[in-house]
Amino acid sequence: MRIDIITVLPQLLESPFDHSIIKRAKEKGLVEIHIHDLREYGKGNYRQVDDYNYGGDAGMVLMIEPVYNLINDLKREREYDQVIYMSPDGELLSQPMANRLSCLDNVIILCGHYKGIDHRIREHLVTMEISIGDYVLSGGELAAAVVCDSVVRLIPGAISDETSALSDSFQDNLLSPPVYTRPAEFNGWRVPEVLLSGNPKLISQWQEEKALERTRLLRPHLLDSSGK
Ligand code: ADE
């Protein structure tokens, strides 16, 4: 998979992809992540990429021309499955969406900033808009990093034990059961006895029960939508 991220703040994306699972996925050649500084497509000495809001209030709007030129340059090299715009208006990121995105070959992610982006970009260049939640961030970069993290870990081979991504919370519309490690007792707080029993059947029964219990308590809508 190849992900091209367009941003006016490339520095914000310097670190998130250089650790842990994403770093290893890059090293294994499972994913390439390219960060493009939109300012390189800006005009004039100031490399202008934003301008005043026509007929609106103060606050700058990302211009169409640099975005159009950068996306066109990328499209000349390869075909893209999606051109994603990170926006609080977009479709809410979910596990099923991350699963679908992880099957794509090439995607562009455009990070917004300022007051927003010229609406013609959304009408003519963007094919999908994603929000990571109903709150407003200063820009799309952190949201793009969240999308990439949720997607890259699902690419087969990204996680050494493939089943571990499949057993993530949400994969079967259930939250994960609680997990514990040594010591079996700390401060008088004991690990549930069943987990020390060595009986795999009892353990998986307990895990299923706990997953259901936590989902019922914390995300009941997941159960409604799955018919559980
Ligand atoms: N840009 C600003 N806020 C955002 C959000 N909640 N999700 C995605 N992109 C954003």
PDB file of C-alpha atoms and ligand atoms in Angstrom:
ATOM      1  CA  MET A   1       0.000   0.000   0.000  1.00  0.00           C
ATOM      2  CA  ARG A   2       1.131   3.548  -0.702  1.00  0.00           C
ATOM      3  CA  ILE A   3      -0.156   6.566   1.212  1.00  0.00           C
ATOM      4  CA  ASP A   4       0.604  10.120   0.043  1.00  0.00           C
ATOM      5  CA  ILE A   5      -0.187  12.788   2.619  1.00  0.00           C
ATOM      6  CA  ILE A   6      -0.540  16.432   1.589  1.00  0.00           C
ATOM      7  CA  THR A   7       0.000  18.974   4.342  1.00  0.00           C
ATOM      8  CA  VAL A   8       1.158  22.510   5.073  1.00  0.00           C
ATOM      9  CA  LEU A   9       2.708  21.234   8.312  1.00  0.00           C
ATOM     10  CA  PRO A  10       4.946  18.288   7.355  1.00  0.00           C
ATOM     11  CA  GLN A  11       6.813  18.642  10.666  1.00  0.00           C
ATOM     12  CA  LEU A  12       3.691  17.466  12.481  1.00  0.00           C
ATOM     13  CA  LEU A  13       3.934  14.130  10.673  1.00  0.00           C
ATOM     14  CA  GLU A  14       7.641  13.547  11.139  1.00  0.00           C
ATOM     15  CA  SER A  15       7.417  11.168  14.064  1.00  0.00           C
ATOM     16  CA  PRO A  16       4.118   9.229  14.062  1.00  0.00           C
ATOM     17  CA  PHE A  17       5.192   6.867  11.290  1.00  0.00           C
ATOM     18  CA  ASP A  18       8.656   6.144  12.653  1.00  0.00           C
ATOM     19  CA  HIS A  19       7.759   3.890  15.539  1.00  0.00           C
ATOM     20  CA  SER A  20       6.345   0.524  16.384  1.00  0.00           C
ATOM     21  CA  ILE A  21       4.031  -1.258  13.939  1.00  0.00           C
ATOM     22  CA  ILE A  22       4.048   1.394  11.187  1.00  0.00           C
ATOM     23  CA  LYS A  23       7.831   1.618  11.273  1.00  0.00           C
ATOM     24  CA  ARG A  24       8.132  -2.159  10.948  1.00  0.00           C
ATOM     25  CA  ALA A  25       5.496  -2.281   8.190  1.00  0.00           C
ATOM     26  CA  LYS A  26       7.545   0.278   6.251  1.00  0.00           C
ATOM     27  CA  GLU A  27      10.747  -1.691   6.798  1.00  0.00           C
ATOM     28  CA  LYS A  28       9.035  -4.867   5.580  1.00  0.00           C
ATOM     29  CA  GLY A  29       7.935  -3.031   2.427  1.00  0.00           C
ATOM     30  CA  LEU A  30       4.233  -3.428   3.264  1.00  0.00           C
ATOM     31  CA  VAL A  31       3.528   0.294   3.177  1.00  0.00           C
ATOM     32  CA  GLU A  32       5.124   3.460   1.838  1.00  0.00           C
ATOM     33  CA  ILE A  33       4.113   6.748   3.403  1.00  0.00           C
ATOM     34  CA  HIS A  34       5.116   9.916   1.565  1.00  0.00           C
ATOM     35  CA  ILE A  35       4.625  13.349   3.101  1.00  0.00           C
ATOM     36  CA  HIS A  36       4.252  16.246   0.642  1.00  0.00           C
ATOM     37  CA  ASP A  37       4.691  19.850   1.697  1.00  0.00           C
ATOM     38  CA  LEU A  38       1.940  21.784  -0.079  1.00  0.00           C
ATOM     39  CA  ARG A  39       4.027  24.969   0.169  1.00  0.00           C
ATOM     40  CA  GLU A  40       6.323  23.594  -2.500  1.00  0.00           C
ATOM     41  CA  TYR A  41       3.393  24.177  -4.847  1.00  0.00           C
ATOM     42  CA  GLY A  42       2.670  27.662  -3.488  1.00  0.00           C
ATOM     43  CA  LYS A  43       3.261  30.758  -5.640  1.00  0.00           C
ATOM     44  CA  GLY A  44       5.557  33.716  -5.044  1.00  0.00           C
ATOM     45  CA  ASN A  45       8.262  34.438  -2.500  1.00  0.00           C
ATOM     46  CA  TYR A  46       5.948  33.436   0.310  1.00  0.00           C
ATOM     47  CA  ARG A  47       4.870  30.204  -1.368  1.00  0.00           C
ATOM     48  CA  GLN A  48       1.270  31.215  -0.830  1.00  0.00           C
ATOM     49  CA  VAL A  49      -1.206  28.371  -0.409  1.00  0.00           C
ATOM     50  CA  ASP A  50      -4.072  30.164   1.360  1.00  0.00           C
ATOM     51  CA  ASP A  51      -6.158  33.260   0.713  1.00  0.00           C
ATOM     52  CA  TYR A  52      -9.096  35.247   2.057  1.00  0.00           C
ATOM     53  CA  ASN A  53     -12.536  33.724   2.354  1.00  0.00           C
ATOM     54  CA  TYR A  54     -14.740  35.127  -0.495  1.00  0.00           C
ATOM     55  CA  GLY A  55     -17.688  36.926   1.058  1.00  0.00           C
ATOM     56  CA  GLY A  56     -16.991  35.331   4.417  1.00  0.00           C
ATOM     57  CA  ASP A  57     -15.456  36.245   7.727  1.00  0.00           C
ATOM     58  CA  ALA A  58     -11.784  36.558   8.540  1.00  0.00           C
ATOM     59  CA  GLY A  59      -9.767  33.373   8.326  1.00  0.00           C
ATOM     60  CA  MET A  60      -7.791  31.931   5.496  1.00  0.00           C
ATOM     61  CA  VAL A  61      -8.891  29.236   3.066  1.00  0.00           C
ATOM     62  CA  LEU A  62      -6.605  26.701   1.361  1.00  0.00           C
ATOM     63  CA  MET A  63      -6.400  27.545  -2.382  1.00  0.00           C
ATOM     64  CA  ILE A  64      -7.345  25.076  -5.079  1.00  0.00           C
ATOM     65  CA  GLU A  65      -4.431  25.617  -7.461  1.00  0.00           C
ATOM     66  CA  PRO A  66      -1.525  24.215  -5.395  1.00  0.00           C
ATOM     67  CA  VAL A  67      -3.662  21.263  -4.259  1.00  0.00           C
ATOM     68  CA  TYR A  68      -4.772  20.574  -7.851  1.00  0.00           C
ATOM     69  CA  ASN A  69      -1.198  20.707  -9.165  1.00  0.00           C
ATOM     70  CA  LEU A  70       0.212  18.451  -6.457  1.00  0.00           C
ATOM     71  CA  ILE A  71      -2.570  15.867  -6.830  1.00  0.00           C
ATOM     72  CA  ASN A  72      -2.120  15.929 -10.614  1.00  0.00           C
ATOM     73  CA  ASP A  73       1.614  15.315 -10.276  1.00  0.00           C
ATOM     74  CA  LEU A  74       0.888  12.299  -8.065  1.00  0.00           C
ATOM     75  CA  LYS A  75      -1.795  11.006 -10.420  1.00  0.00           C
ATOM     76  CA  ARG A  76       0.618  11.169 -13.337  1.00  0.00           C
ATOM     77  CA  GLU A  77       2.749   8.553 -11.557  1.00  0.00           C
ATOM     78  CA  ARG A  78       0.024   6.068 -10.553  1.00  0.00           C
ATOM     79  CA  GLU A  79      -3.693   5.549 -10.160  1.00  0.00           C
ATOM     80  CA  TYR A  80      -5.254   6.349  -6.802  1.00  0.00           C
ATOM     81  CA  ASP A  81      -8.145   4.456  -5.249  1.00  0.00           C
ATOM     82  CA  GLN A  82      -9.210   7.346  -3.051  1.00  0.00           C
ATOM     83  CA  VAL A  83      -8.400  10.998  -2.491  1.00  0.00           C
ATOM     84  CA  ILE A  84      -9.326  11.473   1.148  1.00  0.00           C
ATOM     85  CA  TYR A  85      -9.922  14.814   2.824  1.00  0.00           C
ATOM     86  CA  MET A  86      -9.647  14.870   6.607  1.00  0.00           C
ATOM     87  CA  SER A  87     -12.542  16.935   7.924  1.00  0.00           C
ATOM     88  CA  PRO A  88     -14.888  17.046  10.901  1.00  0.00           C
ATOM     89  CA  ASP A  89     -17.736  16.883   8.326  1.00  0.00           C
ATOM     90  CA  GLY A  90     -16.556  13.535   6.982  1.00  0.00           C
ATOM     91  CA  GLU A  91     -17.775   9.988   7.519  1.00  0.00           C
ATOM     92  CA  LEU A  92     -16.789   8.841  11.009  1.00  0.00           C
ATOM     93  CA  LEU A  93     -13.765   6.554  11.083  1.00  0.00           C
ATOM     94  CA  SER A  94     -14.747   3.065  12.199  1.00  0.00           C
ATOM     95  CA  GLN A  95     -13.144  -0.376  12.245  1.00  0.00           C
ATOM     96  CA  PRO A  96     -15.076  -1.507   9.122  1.00  0.00           C
ATOM     97  CA  MET A  97     -13.841   1.617   7.308  1.00  0.00           C
ATOM     98  CA  ALA A  98     -10.241   0.936   8.397  1.00  0.00           C
ATOM     99  CA  ASN A  99     -10.628  -2.650   7.158  1.00  0.00           C
ATOM    100  CA  ARG A 100     -11.843  -1.436   3.755  1.00  0.00           C
ATOM    101  CA  LEU A 101      -9.055   1.150   3.450  1.00  0.00           C
ATOM    102  CA  SER A 102      -6.385  -1.431   4.317  1.00  0.00           C
ATOM    103  CA  CYS A 103      -7.290  -3.324   1.106  1.00  0.00           C
ATOM    104  CA  LEU A 104      -6.503  -0.344  -1.154  1.00  0.00           C
ATOM    105  CA  ASP A 105      -3.279   0.090  -3.117  1.00  0.00           C
ATOM    106  CA  ASN A 106      -2.805   3.851  -3.363  1.00  0.00           C
ATOM    107  CA  VAL A 107      -4.460   6.633  -1.416  1.00  0.00           C
ATOM    108  CA  ILE A 108      -3.937  10.362  -1.098  1.00  0.00           C
ATOM    109  CA  ILE A 109      -4.802  12.033   2.201  1.00  0.00           C
ATOM    110  CA  LEU A 110      -5.283  15.798   2.157  1.00  0.00           C
ATOM    111  CA  CYS A 111      -5.003  17.591   5.487  1.00  0.00           C
ATOM    112  CA  GLY A 112      -7.005  20.775   5.847  1.00  0.00           C
ATOM    113  CA  HIS A 113      -5.951  23.846   7.778  1.00  0.00           C
ATOM    114  CA  TYR A 114      -7.019  27.400   8.444  1.00  0.00           C
ATOM    115  CA  LYS A 115     -10.705  28.111   7.924  1.00  0.00           C
ATOM    116  CA  GLY A 116     -11.090  25.213   5.525  1.00  0.00           C
ATOM    117  CA  ILE A 117     -10.320  24.444   1.909  1.00  0.00           C
ATOM    118  CA  ASP A 118     -11.782  25.903  -1.288  1.00  0.00           C
ATOM    119  CA  HIS A 119     -14.974  23.924  -1.719  1.00  0.00           C
ATOM    120  CA  ARG A 120     -14.132  23.112  -5.358  1.00  0.00           C
ATOM    121  CA  ILE A 121     -11.373  20.818  -4.065  1.00  0.00           C
ATOM    122  CA  ARG A 122     -14.013  18.824  -2.216  1.00  0.00           C
ATOM    123  CA  GLU A 123     -16.381  18.815  -5.177  1.00  0.00           C
ATOM    124  CA  HIS A 124     -13.925  17.907  -7.920  1.00  0.00           C
ATOM    125  CA  LEU A 125     -10.792  16.316  -6.455  1.00  0.00           C
ATOM    126  CA  VAL A 126     -11.744  14.604  -3.214  1.00  0.00           C
ATOM    127  CA  THR A 127     -13.475  11.207  -3.366  1.00  0.00           C
ATOM    128  CA  MET A 128     -13.956  10.556   0.353  1.00  0.00           C
ATOM    129  CA  GLU A 129     -14.037  12.651   3.540  1.00  0.00           C
ATOM    130  CA  ILE A 130     -13.138  11.179   6.915  1.00  0.00           C
ATOM    131  CA  SER A 131     -13.650  12.546  10.418  1.00  0.00           C
ATOM    132  CA  ILE A 132     -12.076  10.961  13.479  1.00  0.00           C
ATOM    133  CA  GLY A 133     -14.750  12.304  15.809  1.00  0.00           C
ATOM    134  CA  ASP A 134     -17.213  15.072  16.494  1.00  0.00           C
ATOM    135  CA  TYR A 135     -14.731  17.666  17.651  1.00  0.00           C
ATOM    136  CA  VAL A 136     -12.568  20.157  15.795  1.00  0.00           C
ATOM    137  CA  LEU A 137      -8.788  19.797  15.520  1.00  0.00           C
ATOM    138  CA  SER A 138      -6.484  22.590  14.377  1.00  0.00           C
ATOM    139  CA  GLY A 139      -5.724  20.677  11.202  1.00  0.00           C
ATOM    140  CA  GLY A 140      -6.082  17.299   9.571  1.00  0.00           C
ATOM    141  CA  GLU A 141      -2.559  16.016  10.315  1.00  0.00           C
ATOM    142  CA  LEU A 142      -3.195  14.298  13.627  1.00  0.00           C
ATOM    143  CA  ALA A 143      -6.424  12.863  12.238  1.00  0.00           C
ATOM    144  CA  ALA A 144      -4.516  11.567   9.181  1.00  0.00           C
ATOM    145  CA  ALA A 145      -1.982   9.910  11.507  1.00  0.00           C
ATOM    146  CA  VAL A 146      -4.849   8.206  13.347  1.00  0.00           C
ATOM    147  CA  VAL A 147      -6.321   6.927  10.068  1.00  0.00           C
ATOM    148  CA  CYS A 148      -2.920   5.641   8.895  1.00  0.00           C
ATOM    149  CA  ASP A 149      -2.263   3.883  12.194  1.00  0.00           C
ATOM    150  CA  SER A 150      -5.661   2.168  12.198  1.00  0.00           C
ATOM    151  CA  VAL A 151      -5.206   1.070   8.569  1.00  0.00           C
ATOM    152  CA  VAL A 152      -1.544   0.035   8.397  1.00  0.00           C
ATOM    153  CA  ARG A 153      -1.798  -2.360  11.368  1.00  0.00           C
ATOM    154  CA  LEU A 154      -4.434  -4.290   9.393  1.00  0.00           C
ATOM    155  CA  ILE A 155      -2.246  -4.941   6.364  1.00  0.00           C
ATOM    156  CA  PRO A 156      -1.432  -8.677   6.446  1.00  0.00           C
ATOM    157  CA  GLY A 157       2.048  -9.130   7.880  1.00  0.00           C
ATOM    158  CA  ALA A 158       2.145  -5.759   9.676  1.00  0.00           C
ATOM    159  CA  ILE A 159       1.558  -7.460  12.991  1.00  0.00           C
ATOM    160  CA  SER A 160       3.672 -10.553  13.482  1.00  0.00           C
ATOM    161  CA  ASP A 161       0.818 -12.591  14.938  1.00  0.00           C
ATOM    162  CA  GLU A 162      -1.824 -11.840  12.315  1.00  0.00           C
ATOM    163  CA  THR A 163      -4.617 -13.005  14.559  1.00  0.00           C
ATOM    164  CA  SER A 164      -3.824 -10.256  16.993  1.00  0.00           C
ATOM    165  CA  ALA A 165      -5.178  -7.540  14.656  1.00  0.00           C
ATOM    166  CA  LEU A 166      -8.221  -9.695  14.002  1.00  0.00           C
ATOM    167  CA  SER A 167      -8.894  -9.969  17.733  1.00  0.00           C
ATOM    168  CA  ASP A 168      -8.772  -6.185  18.207  1.00  0.00           C
ATOM    169  CA  SER A 169     -11.669  -4.445  19.836  1.00  0.00           C
ATOM    170  CA  PHE A 170     -14.437  -3.743  17.279  1.00  0.00           C
ATOM    171  CA  GLN A 171     -13.380  -6.421  14.781  1.00  0.00           C
ATOM    172  CA  ASP A 172     -16.411  -8.489  15.746  1.00  0.00           C
ATOM    173  CA  ASN A 173     -18.428  -5.533  17.033  1.00  0.00           C
ATOM    174  CA  LEU A 174     -17.221  -6.274  20.555  1.00  0.00           C
ATOM    175  CA  LEU A 175     -14.833  -4.450  22.849  1.00  0.00           C
ATOM    176  CA  SER A 176     -11.841  -6.470  24.055  1.00  0.00           C
ATOM    177  CA  PRO A 177     -11.989  -8.376  27.328  1.00  0.00           C
ATOM    178  CA  PRO A 178      -9.649  -7.208  30.131  1.00  0.00           C
ATOM    179  CA  VAL A 179      -6.072  -8.508  30.013  1.00  0.00           C
ATOM    180  CA  TYR A 180      -3.605  -9.071  32.844  1.00  0.00           C
ATOM    181  CA  THR A 181       0.041  -9.962  33.305  1.00  0.00           C
ATOM    182  CA  ARG A 182       2.294 -10.986  36.198  1.00  0.00           C
ATOM    183  CA  PRO A 183       2.237 -10.764  39.176  1.00  0.00           C
ATOM    184  CA  ALA A 184      -0.947 -12.725  39.848  1.00  0.00           C
ATOM    185  CA  GLU A 185      -1.455 -10.593  42.927  1.00  0.00           C
ATOM    186  CA  PHE A 186      -0.417  -6.983  43.517  1.00  0.00           C
ATOM    187  CA  ASN A 187      -1.409  -4.930  46.515  1.00  0.00           C
ATOM    188  CA  GLY A 188      -4.043  -7.552  47.295  1.00  0.00           C
ATOM    189  CA  TRP A 189      -5.596  -7.124  43.795  1.00  0.00           C
ATOM    190  CA  ARG A 190      -5.833 -10.559  42.202  1.00  0.00           C
ATOM    191  CA  VAL A 191      -5.954 -11.562  38.562  1.00  0.00           C
ATOM    192  CA  PRO A 192      -9.268 -13.407  37.913  1.00  0.00           C
ATOM    193  CA  GLU A 193      -8.791 -17.024  38.984  1.00  0.00           C
ATOM    194  CA  VAL A 194     -10.043 -18.456  35.679  1.00  0.00           C
ATOM    195  CA  LEU A 195      -7.087 -16.919  33.794  1.00  0.00           C
ATOM    196  CA  LEU A 196      -4.700 -18.876  36.041  1.00  0.00           C
ATOM    197  CA  SER A 197      -6.633 -22.118  35.559  1.00  0.00           C
ATOM    198  CA  GLY A 198      -4.780 -23.196  32.403  1.00  0.00           C
ATOM    199  CA  ASN A 199      -8.133 -24.329  30.949  1.00  0.00           C
ATOM    200  CA  PRO A 200      -8.344 -22.784  27.441  1.00  0.00           C
ATOM    201  CA  LYS A 201     -12.071 -23.511  27.080  1.00  0.00           C
ATOM    202  CA  LEU A 202     -12.988 -21.847  30.357  1.00  0.00           C
ATOM    203  CA  ILE A 203     -10.686 -18.941  29.578  1.00  0.00           C
ATOM    204  CA  SER A 204     -12.166 -18.218  26.166  1.00  0.00           C
ATOM    205  CA  GLN A 205     -15.683 -18.546  27.610  1.00  0.00           C
ATOM    206  CA  TRP A 206     -14.777 -15.975  30.290  1.00  0.00           C
ATOM    207  CA  GLN A 207     -13.219 -13.672  27.670  1.00  0.00           C
ATOM    208  CA  GLU A 208     -16.346 -13.796  25.527  1.00  0.00           C
ATOM    209  CA  GLU A 209     -18.559 -13.047  28.519  1.00  0.00           C
ATOM    210  CA  LYS A 210     -16.395 -10.108  29.572  1.00  0.00           C
ATOM    211  CA  ALA A 211     -16.257  -8.748  26.017  1.00  0.00           C
ATOM    212  CA  LEU A 212     -20.058  -8.833  25.837  1.00  0.00           C
ATOM    213  CA  GLU A 213     -20.428  -7.327  29.301  1.00  0.00           C
ATOM    214  CA  ARG A 214     -18.072  -4.434  28.538  1.00  0.00           C
ATOM    215  CA  THR A 215     -19.672  -3.796  25.159  1.00  0.00           C
ATOM    216  CA  ARG A 216     -23.165  -3.786  26.705  1.00  0.00           C
ATOM    217  CA  LEU A 217     -21.950  -1.297  29.310  1.00  0.00           C
ATOM    218  CA  LEU A 218     -19.698   0.975  27.235  1.00  0.00           C
ATOM    219  CA  ARG A 219     -20.824   0.706  23.567  1.00  0.00           C
ATOM    220  CA  PRO A 220     -24.343  -0.763  23.539  1.00  0.00           C
ATOM    221  CA  HIS A 221     -24.934   0.525  19.991  1.00  0.00           C
ATOM    222  CA  LEU A 222     -22.357  -2.006  18.696  1.00  0.00           C
ATOM    223  CA  LEU A 223     -24.605  -4.828  19.890  1.00  0.00           C
ATOM    224  CA  ASP A 224     -27.727  -3.246  18.366  1.00  0.00           C
ATOM    225  CA  SER A 225     -26.032  -2.989  14.976  1.00  0.00           C
ATOM    226  CA  SER A 226     -24.701  -6.571  15.025  1.00  0.00           C
ATOM    227  CA  GLY A 227     -27.884  -8.192  16.343  1.00  0.00           C
ATOM    228  CA  LYS A 228     -25.966  -9.831  19.269  1.00  0.00           C
TER     229      LYS A 228
HETATM  230  N1  ADE B   1      -9.773  18.223  10.924  1.00  0.00           N
HETATM  231  C1  ADE B   1     -10.201  18.974  11.947  1.00  0.00           C
HETATM  232  N2  ADE B   1     -10.945  18.281  12.794  1.00  0.00           N
HETATM  233  C2  ADE B   1     -11.008  17.020  12.315  1.00  0.00           C
HETATM  234  C3  ADE B   1     -11.649  15.829  12.743  1.00  0.00           C
HETATM  235  N3  ADE B   1     -12.386  15.785  13.845  1.00  0.00           N
HETATM  236  N4  ADE B   1     -11.490  14.732  11.995  1.00  0.00           N
HETATM  237  C4  ADE B   1     -10.768  14.773  10.867  1.00  0.00           C
HETATM  238  N5  ADE B   1     -10.149  15.865  10.407  1.00  0.00           N
HETATM  239  C5  ADE B   1     -10.266  16.982  11.120  1.00  0.00           C
END
